[in-house]
Short mmCIF file of C-alpha atoms in Angstrom, two decimals:
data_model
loop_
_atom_site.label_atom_id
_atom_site.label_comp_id
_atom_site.label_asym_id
_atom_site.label_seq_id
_atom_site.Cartn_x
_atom_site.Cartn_y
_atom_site.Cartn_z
CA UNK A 14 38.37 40.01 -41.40
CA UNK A 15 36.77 38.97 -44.39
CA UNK A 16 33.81 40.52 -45.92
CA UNK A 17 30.81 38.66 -45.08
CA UNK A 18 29.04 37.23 -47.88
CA UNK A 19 25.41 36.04 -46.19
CA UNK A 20 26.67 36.89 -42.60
CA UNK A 21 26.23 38.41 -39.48
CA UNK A 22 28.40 40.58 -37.10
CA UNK A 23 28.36 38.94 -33.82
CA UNK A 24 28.57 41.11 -30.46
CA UNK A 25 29.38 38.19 -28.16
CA UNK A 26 30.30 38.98 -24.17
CA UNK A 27 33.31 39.99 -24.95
CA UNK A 28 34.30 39.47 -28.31
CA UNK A 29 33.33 40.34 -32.78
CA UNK A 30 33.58 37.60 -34.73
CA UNK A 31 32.23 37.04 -37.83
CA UNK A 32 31.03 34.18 -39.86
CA UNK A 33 30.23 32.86 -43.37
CA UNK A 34 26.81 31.53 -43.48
CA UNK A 35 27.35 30.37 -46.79
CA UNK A 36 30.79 29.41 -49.15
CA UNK A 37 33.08 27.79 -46.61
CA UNK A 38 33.89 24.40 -45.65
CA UNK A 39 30.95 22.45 -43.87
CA UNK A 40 29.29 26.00 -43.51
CA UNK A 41 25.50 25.01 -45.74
CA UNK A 42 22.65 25.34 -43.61
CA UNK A 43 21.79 22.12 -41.83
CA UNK A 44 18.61 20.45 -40.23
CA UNK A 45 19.32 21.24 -36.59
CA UNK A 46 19.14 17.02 -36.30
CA UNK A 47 21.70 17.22 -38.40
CA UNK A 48 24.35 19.40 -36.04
CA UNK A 49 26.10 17.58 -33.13
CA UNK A 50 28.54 19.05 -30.54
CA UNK A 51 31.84 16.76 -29.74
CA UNK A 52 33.34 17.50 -26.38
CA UNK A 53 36.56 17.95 -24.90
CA UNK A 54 37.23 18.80 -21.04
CA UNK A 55 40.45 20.97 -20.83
CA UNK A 56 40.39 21.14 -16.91
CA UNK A 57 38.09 19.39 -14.32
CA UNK A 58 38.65 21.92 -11.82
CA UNK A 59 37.51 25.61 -11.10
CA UNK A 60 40.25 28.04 -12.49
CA UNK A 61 37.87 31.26 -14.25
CA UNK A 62 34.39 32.06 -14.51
CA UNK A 63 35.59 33.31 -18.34
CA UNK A 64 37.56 32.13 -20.84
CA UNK A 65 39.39 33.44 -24.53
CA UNK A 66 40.70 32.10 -27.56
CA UNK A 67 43.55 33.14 -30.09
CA UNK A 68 46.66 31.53 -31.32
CA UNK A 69 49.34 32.23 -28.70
CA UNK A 70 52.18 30.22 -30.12
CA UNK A 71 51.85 31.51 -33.73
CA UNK A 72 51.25 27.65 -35.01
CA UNK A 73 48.32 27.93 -36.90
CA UNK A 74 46.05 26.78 -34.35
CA UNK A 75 43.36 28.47 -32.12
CA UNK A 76 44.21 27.98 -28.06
CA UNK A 77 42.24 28.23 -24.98
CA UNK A 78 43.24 31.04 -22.08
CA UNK A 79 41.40 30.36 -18.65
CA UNK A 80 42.44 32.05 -15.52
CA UNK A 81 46.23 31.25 -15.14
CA UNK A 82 46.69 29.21 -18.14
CA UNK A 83 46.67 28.58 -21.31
CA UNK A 84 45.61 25.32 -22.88
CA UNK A 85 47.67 24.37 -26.18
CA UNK A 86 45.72 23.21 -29.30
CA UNK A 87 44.90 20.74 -30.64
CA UNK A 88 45.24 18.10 -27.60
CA UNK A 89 45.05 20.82 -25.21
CA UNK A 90 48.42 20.79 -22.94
CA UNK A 91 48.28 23.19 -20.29
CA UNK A 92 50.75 25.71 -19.93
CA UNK A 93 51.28 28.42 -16.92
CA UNK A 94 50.91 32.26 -17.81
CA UNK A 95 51.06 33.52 -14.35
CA UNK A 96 50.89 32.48 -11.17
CA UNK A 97 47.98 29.88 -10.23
CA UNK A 98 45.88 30.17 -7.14
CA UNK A 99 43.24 27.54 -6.09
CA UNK A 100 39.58 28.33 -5.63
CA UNK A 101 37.27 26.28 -4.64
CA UNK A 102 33.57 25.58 -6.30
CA UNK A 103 31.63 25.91 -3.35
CA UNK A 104 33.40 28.53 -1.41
CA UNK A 105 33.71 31.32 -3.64
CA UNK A 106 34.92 33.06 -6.64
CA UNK A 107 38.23 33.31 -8.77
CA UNK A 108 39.95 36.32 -10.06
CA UNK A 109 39.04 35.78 -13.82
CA UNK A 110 35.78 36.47 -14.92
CA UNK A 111 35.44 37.82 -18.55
CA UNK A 112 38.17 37.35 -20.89
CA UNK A 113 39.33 38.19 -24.37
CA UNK A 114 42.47 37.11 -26.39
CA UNK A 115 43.63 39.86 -28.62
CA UNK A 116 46.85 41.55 -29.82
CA UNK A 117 46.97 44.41 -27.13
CA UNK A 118 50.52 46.28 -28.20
CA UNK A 119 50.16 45.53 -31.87
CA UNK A 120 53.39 43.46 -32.08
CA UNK A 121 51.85 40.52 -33.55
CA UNK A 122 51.31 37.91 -30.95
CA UNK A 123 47.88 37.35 -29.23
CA UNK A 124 47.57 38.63 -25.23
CA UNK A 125 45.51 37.58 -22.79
CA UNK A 126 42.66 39.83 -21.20
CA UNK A 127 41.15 39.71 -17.83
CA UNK A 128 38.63 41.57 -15.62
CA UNK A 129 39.05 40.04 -12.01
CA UNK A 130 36.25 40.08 -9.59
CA UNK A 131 33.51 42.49 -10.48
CA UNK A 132 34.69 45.80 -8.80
CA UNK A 133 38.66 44.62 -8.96
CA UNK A 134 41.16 45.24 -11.88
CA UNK A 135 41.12 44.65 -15.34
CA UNK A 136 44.42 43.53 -16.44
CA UNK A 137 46.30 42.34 -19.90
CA UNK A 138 49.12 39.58 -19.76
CA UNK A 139 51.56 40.23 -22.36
CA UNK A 140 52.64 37.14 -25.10
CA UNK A 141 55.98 36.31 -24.61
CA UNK A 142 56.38 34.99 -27.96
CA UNK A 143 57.06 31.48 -27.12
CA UNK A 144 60.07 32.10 -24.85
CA UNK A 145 59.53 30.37 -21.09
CA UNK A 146 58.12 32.12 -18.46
CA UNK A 147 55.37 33.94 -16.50
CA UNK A 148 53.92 36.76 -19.35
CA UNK A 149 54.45 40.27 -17.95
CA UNK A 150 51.39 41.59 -16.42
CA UNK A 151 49.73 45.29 -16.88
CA UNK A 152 47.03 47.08 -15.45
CA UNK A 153 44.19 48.55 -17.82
CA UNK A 154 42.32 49.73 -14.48
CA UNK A 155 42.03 49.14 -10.90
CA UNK A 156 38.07 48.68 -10.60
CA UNK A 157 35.77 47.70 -13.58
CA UNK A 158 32.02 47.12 -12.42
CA UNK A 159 29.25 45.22 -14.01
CA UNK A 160 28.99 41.25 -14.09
CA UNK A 161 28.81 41.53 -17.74
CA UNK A 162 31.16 43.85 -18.51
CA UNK A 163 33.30 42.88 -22.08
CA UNK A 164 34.76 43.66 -25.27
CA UNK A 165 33.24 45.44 -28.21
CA UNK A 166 34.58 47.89 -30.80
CA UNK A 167 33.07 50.92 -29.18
CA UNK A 168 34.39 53.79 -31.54
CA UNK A 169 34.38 51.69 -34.84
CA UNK A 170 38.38 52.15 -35.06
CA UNK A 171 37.98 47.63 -35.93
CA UNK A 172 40.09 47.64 -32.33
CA UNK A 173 38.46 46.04 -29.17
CA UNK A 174 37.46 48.29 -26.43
CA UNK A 175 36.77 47.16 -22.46
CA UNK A 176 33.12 48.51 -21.47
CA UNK A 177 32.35 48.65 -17.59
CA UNK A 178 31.26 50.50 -14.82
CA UNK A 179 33.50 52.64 -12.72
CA UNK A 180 31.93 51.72 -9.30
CA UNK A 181 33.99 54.15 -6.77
CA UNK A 182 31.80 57.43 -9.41
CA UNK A 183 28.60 55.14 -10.54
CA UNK A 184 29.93 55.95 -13.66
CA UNK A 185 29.72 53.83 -17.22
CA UNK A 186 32.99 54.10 -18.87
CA UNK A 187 35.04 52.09 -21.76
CA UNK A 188 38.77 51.93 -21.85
CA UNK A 189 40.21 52.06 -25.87
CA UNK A 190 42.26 49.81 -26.74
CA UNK A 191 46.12 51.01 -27.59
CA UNK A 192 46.46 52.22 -31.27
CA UNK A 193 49.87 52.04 -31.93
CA UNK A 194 52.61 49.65 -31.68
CA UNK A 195 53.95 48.86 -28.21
CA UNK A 196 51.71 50.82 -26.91
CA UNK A 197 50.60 49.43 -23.31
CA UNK A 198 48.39 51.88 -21.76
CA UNK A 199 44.41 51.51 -22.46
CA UNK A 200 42.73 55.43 -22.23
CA UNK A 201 39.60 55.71 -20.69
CA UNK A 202 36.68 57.37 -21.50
CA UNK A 203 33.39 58.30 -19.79
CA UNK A 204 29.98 57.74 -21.47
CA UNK A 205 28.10 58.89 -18.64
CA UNK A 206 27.03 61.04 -15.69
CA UNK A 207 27.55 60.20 -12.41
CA UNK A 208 25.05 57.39 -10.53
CA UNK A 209 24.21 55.74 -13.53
CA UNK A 210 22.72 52.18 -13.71
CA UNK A 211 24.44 49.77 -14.45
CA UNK A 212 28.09 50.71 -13.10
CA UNK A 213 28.01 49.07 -9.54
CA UNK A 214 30.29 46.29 -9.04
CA UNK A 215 27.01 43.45 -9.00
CA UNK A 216 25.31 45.05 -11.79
CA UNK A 217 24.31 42.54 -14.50
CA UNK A 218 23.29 43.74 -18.24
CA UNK A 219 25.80 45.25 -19.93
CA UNK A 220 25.38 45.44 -23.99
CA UNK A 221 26.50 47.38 -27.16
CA UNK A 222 24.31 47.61 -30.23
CA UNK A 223 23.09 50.19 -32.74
CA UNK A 224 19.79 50.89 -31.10
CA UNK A 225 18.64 53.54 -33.09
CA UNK A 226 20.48 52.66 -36.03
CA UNK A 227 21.97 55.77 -37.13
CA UNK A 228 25.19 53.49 -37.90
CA UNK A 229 27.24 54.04 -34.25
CA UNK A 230 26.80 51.51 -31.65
CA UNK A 231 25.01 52.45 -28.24
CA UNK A 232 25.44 51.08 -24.62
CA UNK A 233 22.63 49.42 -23.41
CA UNK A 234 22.18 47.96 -19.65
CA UNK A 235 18.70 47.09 -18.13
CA UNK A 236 17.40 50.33 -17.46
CA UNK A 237 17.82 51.77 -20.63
CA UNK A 238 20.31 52.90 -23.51
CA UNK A 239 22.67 55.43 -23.67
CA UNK A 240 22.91 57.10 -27.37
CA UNK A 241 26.04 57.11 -28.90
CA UNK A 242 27.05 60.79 -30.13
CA UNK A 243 28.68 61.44 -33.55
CA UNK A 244 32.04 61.81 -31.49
CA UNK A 245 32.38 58.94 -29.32
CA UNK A 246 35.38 59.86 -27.32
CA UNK A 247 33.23 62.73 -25.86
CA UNK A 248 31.57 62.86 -22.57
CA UNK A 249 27.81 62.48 -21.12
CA UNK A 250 25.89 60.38 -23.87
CA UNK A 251 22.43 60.77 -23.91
CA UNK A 252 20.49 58.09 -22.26
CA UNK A 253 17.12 56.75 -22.88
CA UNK A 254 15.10 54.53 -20.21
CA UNK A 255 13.60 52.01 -21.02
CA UNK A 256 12.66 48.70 -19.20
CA UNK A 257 14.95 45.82 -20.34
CA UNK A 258 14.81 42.51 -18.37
CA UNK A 259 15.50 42.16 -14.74
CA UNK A 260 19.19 41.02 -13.54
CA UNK A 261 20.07 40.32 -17.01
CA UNK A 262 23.61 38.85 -18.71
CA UNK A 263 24.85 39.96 -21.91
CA UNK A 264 22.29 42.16 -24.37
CA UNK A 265 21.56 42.09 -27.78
CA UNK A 266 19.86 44.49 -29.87
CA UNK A 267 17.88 42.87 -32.99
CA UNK A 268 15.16 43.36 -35.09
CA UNK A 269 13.69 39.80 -33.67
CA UNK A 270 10.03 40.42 -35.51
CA UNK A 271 11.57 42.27 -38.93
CA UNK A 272 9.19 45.30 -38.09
CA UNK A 273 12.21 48.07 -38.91
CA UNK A 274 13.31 48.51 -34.78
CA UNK A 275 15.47 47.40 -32.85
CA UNK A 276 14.18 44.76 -30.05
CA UNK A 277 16.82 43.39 -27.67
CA UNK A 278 17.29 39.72 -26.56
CA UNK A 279 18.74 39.27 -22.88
CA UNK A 280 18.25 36.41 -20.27
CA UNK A 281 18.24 36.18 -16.41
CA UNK A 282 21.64 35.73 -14.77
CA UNK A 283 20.31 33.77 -11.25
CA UNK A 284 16.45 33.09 -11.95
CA UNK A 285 14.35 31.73 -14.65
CA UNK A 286 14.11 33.36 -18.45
CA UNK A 287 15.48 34.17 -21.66
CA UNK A 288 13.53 36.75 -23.17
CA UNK A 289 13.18 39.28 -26.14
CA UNK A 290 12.08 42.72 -25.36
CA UNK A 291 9.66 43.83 -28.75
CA UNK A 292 9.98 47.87 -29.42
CA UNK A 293 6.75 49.49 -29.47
CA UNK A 294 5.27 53.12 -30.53
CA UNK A 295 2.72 54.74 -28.11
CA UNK A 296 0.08 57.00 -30.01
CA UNK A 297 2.61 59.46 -29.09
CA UNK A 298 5.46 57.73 -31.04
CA UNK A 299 7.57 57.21 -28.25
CA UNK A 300 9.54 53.98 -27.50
CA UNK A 301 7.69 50.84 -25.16
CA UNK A 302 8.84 47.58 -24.63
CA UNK A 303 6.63 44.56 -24.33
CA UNK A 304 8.70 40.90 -23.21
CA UNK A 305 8.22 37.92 -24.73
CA UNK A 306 9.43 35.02 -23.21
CA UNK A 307 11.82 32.52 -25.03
CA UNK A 308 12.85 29.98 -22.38
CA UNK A 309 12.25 28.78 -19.22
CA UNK A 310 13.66 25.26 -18.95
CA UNK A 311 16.57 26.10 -17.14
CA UNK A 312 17.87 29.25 -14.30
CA UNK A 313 21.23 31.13 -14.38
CA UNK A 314 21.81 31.86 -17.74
CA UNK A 315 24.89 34.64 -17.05
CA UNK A 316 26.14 33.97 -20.27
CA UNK A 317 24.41 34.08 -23.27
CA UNK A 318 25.73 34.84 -26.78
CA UNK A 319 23.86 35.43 -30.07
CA UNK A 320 25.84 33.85 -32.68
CA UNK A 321 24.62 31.90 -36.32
CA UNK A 322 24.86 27.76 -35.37
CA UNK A 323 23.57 26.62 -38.39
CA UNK A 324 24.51 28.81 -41.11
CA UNK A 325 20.67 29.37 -42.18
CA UNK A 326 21.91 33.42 -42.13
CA UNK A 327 19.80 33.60 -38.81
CA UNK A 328 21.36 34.40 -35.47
CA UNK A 329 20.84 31.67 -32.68
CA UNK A 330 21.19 31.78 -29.03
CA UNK A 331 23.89 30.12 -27.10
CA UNK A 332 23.47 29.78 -23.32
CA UNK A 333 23.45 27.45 -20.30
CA UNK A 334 23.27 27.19 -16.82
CA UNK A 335 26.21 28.60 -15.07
CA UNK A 336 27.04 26.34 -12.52
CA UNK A 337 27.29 26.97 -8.84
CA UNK A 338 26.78 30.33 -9.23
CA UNK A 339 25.72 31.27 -5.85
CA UNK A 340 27.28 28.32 -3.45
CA UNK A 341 23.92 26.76 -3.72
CA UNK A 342 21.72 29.63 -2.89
CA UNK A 343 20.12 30.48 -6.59
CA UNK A 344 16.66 28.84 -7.61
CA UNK A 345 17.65 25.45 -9.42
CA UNK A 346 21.41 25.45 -8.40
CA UNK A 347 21.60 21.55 -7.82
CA UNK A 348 19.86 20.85 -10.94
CA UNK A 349 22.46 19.62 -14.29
CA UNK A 350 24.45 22.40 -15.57
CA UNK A 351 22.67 21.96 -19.34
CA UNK A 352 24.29 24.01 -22.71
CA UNK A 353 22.00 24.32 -25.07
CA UNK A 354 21.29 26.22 -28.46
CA UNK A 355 18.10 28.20 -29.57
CA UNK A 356 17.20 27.65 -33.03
CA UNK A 357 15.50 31.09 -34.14
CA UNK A 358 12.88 30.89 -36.79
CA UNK A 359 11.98 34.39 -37.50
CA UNK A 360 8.80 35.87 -38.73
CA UNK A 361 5.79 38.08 -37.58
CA UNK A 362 5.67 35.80 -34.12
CA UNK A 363 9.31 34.60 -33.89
CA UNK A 364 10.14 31.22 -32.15
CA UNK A 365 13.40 29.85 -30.89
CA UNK A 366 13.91 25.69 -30.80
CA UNK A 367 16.07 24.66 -28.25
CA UNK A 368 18.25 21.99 -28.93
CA UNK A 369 20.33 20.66 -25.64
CA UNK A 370 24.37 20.23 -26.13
CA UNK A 371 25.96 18.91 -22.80
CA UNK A 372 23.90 18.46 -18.85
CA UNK A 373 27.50 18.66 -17.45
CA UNK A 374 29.43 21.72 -17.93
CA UNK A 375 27.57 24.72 -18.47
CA UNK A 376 28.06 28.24 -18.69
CA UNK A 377 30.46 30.63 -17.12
CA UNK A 378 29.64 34.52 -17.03
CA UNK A 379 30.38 34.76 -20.68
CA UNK A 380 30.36 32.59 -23.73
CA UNK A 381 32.73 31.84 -26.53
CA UNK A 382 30.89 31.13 -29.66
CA UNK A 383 32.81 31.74 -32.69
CA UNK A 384 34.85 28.93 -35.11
CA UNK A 385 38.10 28.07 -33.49
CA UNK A 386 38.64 25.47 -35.59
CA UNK A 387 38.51 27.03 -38.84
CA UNK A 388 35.92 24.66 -40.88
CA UNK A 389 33.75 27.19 -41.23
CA UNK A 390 31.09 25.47 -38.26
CA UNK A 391 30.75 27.92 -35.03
CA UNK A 392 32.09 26.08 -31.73
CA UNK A 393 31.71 26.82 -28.34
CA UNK A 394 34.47 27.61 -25.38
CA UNK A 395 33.15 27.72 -21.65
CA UNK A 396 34.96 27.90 -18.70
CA UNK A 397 33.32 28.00 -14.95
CA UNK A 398 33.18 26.36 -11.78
CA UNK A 399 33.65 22.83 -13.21
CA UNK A 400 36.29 23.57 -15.58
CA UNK A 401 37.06 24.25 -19.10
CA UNK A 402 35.42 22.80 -22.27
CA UNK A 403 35.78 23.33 -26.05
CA UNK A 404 32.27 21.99 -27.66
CA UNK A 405 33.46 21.60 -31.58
CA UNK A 406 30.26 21.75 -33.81
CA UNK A 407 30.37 18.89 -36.02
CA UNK A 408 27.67 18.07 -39.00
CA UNK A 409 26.46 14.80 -40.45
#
C-alpha cells in the first residue's frame, strides 16, 4: 500500500483500503455538484447479498466476485467459480452474504471470500490462475454469526482477518488469515467469554476501531466494546458497555466533533436512522454516549461504509436501502431502493449532506467503496436482491 499523503484508513464491511485525498489523477477535492456516479448493471437477478473486488485474471484490471461468479472487467463478462443455485427475491436468502477478494495462500492470485447465511460457513474459493474450471473450495469455519460480520486486520500483521460470532458458544471470535505460502487453514481465536452480544447468528453491529486509541484496534458491536489487549491472539478481552445504536450494520469509530474521543457512526439495518453516537464524560469521568441523528430519509441501511468521496481529507458515508430485505415485511420495503452519499462537514456541530446516487439498486449487507478503477476517484460495488452494480465516480 502506499503511504498516505492527506489520507484516511478506511475500515469498510469487510475490507482496508486506502486512498489519496490529494496527488493522484482526478483525486482534488470537488464541489459535491461537481461529482457524478456512472452506472453499470453486472446482473439483473438475485445471486449474493455481498460482493468483492480484486484482479482475478492478473490483467491489470479490478473484477467483480458475487455469489457464484465472477464478473470480468472492464465490460463485465460473467464467468462461473462454482456451482450456481437460483434464489429468488421474494422468497428468501442466498448463500453469499459478505465477501472479500484477497490473496488467501499467498501464491499471488486473488481468492474469493464468503460467509454464507448468518450462522452457516465461511468459506474461501481458491484462484485457479486462469486455467478452466470450478475454483477449489475450503472451509475457514462451519458457523460464523453476526449479519455484519467482515474483514479487518485484527492483529496489525497488514493481513485480513474474518471477525464473527461463534453462535453454537455465544462467543465473539476472529479467524487469522494464513501467514505463509500455501497455507490454507485460517486459525481461530476467541476475544471473548461465553454469551456475549453480538455473536448470535441475527445479530447486527459488528465493528473494529481503535476506541481508546492506545494504537490496537478494538471490537465494537451495539452493546459495547471489547478492549483489545497488548497480545491480541490471547483470550477474554476486556469489554466495556456502552449503548451504541439499536439493530445496527457496520460501525465506525471517529472523532465526528474533533473533541480528542472516539464517537462511533452506525445506522439501522431494517428501520429508520443513521446516526453518530458523541462520547461523553460523567462528573465521574466515565464514558456516556449521547445519539445524534444523521439521516432519516430512507429505512434498511445494512450496509454502510465510511469512506473519503470527495477527496476534501474528510470521511463520507456511503449507504442505501437494501432492497427486499425482509420479503416485504420491514417499514418502507416497497419504497425505491435509493444509494446515496453523506457529505460530512465537520466542526463543533458536525453535519452530513446527502447527495442521492441511484433509486434502483441499493444496498446489499455490505458495501464496496474503494477505487477499482485506479483514477484515483472512490467507486462503489453493490450486490443484493436486484443484482450487481459497479457505480464509477466520475468528476466534471
Amino acid at each position: 500500500m502506499k503511504k498516505i499523503a492527506l489520507g484516511l484508513l478506511v475500515l469498510a464491511s469487510g475490507f482496508i483500503a486506502t486512498h489519496e485525498a490529494l496527488g493522484q489523477k482526478g483525486g482534488k477535492s470537488k464541489p459535491a455538484g461537481q461529482i457524478t456516479f456512472k452506472k453499470a448493471v453486472l446482473h439483473d437477478e438475485f445471486i449474493a447479498e455481498g460482493v468483492a473486488v480484486g484482479d482475478v485474471n492478473k490483467d491489470g484490471k479490478i473484477d467483480v466476485l458475487a455469489g457464484a461468479y465472477w464478473f470480468e472487467a472492464p465490460d463485465w463478462k460473467k464467468h462461473e467459480l462454482t456451482q450456481p443455485q437460483k434464489f429468488e427475491y421474494d422468497k428468501g436468502y442466498s448463500d453469499a452474504f459478505v465477501s472479500q477478494g484477497m490473496d488467501v495462500n499467498l501464491d499471488g492470485w486473488v481468492d474469493f471470500v464468503r460467509v454464507g447465511f448468518p450462522g452457516k460457513e465461511a468459506q474461501w474459493f481458491e484462484n485457479p490462475k486462469n486455467k478452466e474450471g470450478h475454483w477449489k473450495v475450503h472451509q475457514i469455519h462451519a458457523t460464523v454469526g453476526n449479519e455484519s460480520a467482515g474483514f479487518f486486520d485484527v492483529d496489525g500483521d497488514g493481513r485480513l482477518d474474518l471477525l464473527g460470532g461463534n453462535p453454537t458458544k455465544k462467543q465473539m471470535n476472529w479467524f487469522r488469515a494464513p501467514v505463509s505460502k500455501n497455507e490454507t487453514g485460517w486459525k481461530q481465536y476467541t476475544v471473548s467469554t461465553e454469551n456475549s452480544p453480538g455473536t448470535d447468528p441475527f445479530s447486527h453491529g459488528l465493528g473494529l476501531g481503535d476506541m481508546n486509541k492506545d494504537g490496537r484496534p478494538d471490537v465494537l458491536v451495539k452493546e459495547g466494546w471489547w478492549e483489545a489487549p497488548q497480545n491480541r491472539l490471547q483470550s477474554d478481552w476486556t469489554f466495556h458497555p456502552a449503548k451504541l445504536g439499536e439493530a445496527s450494520a457496520q460501525m465506525y469509530p471517529y472523532d465526528v466533533d474533533g473533541d480528542g474521543d472516539q464517537d462511533v457512526m452506525s445506522s439501522s439495518a431494517h428501520a429508520l436512522g443513521i446516526w453518530w453516537h458523541e462520547q461523553v464524560q460523567n462528573e465521574t469521568g466515565t464514558a456516556q454516549w449521547k445519539t445524534h441523528l444523521i439521516s432519516d430519509q430512507f429505512t434498511q441501511t445494512h450496509g454502510l461504509a465510511l469512506v473519503d468521496i470527495n477527496s476534501d481529507g474528510h470521511p463520507d458515508l456511503v449507504t442505501g436501502k437494501r432492497y427486499f430485505a425482509h420479503m416485504g415485511k420491514d417499514p418502507g420495503e416497497y419504497e425505491p431502493p435509493v444509494l446515496y452519499w453523506f457529505e460530512f462537514k465537520p466542526g463543533k456541530n458536525p453535519t452530513w449532506i446527502p447527495h442521492q446516487i441511484d433509486d434502483s439498486s441499493g444496498v446489499g449487507v455490505h458495501v464496496v467503496a474503494e477505487d477499482i478503477t485506479k483514477d484515483g476517484l472512490i467507486d462503489i460495488v453493490i450486490a443484493n436482491k436486484k443484482g450487481v452494480f459497479v457505480f464509477k465516480q466520475e468528476r466534471k
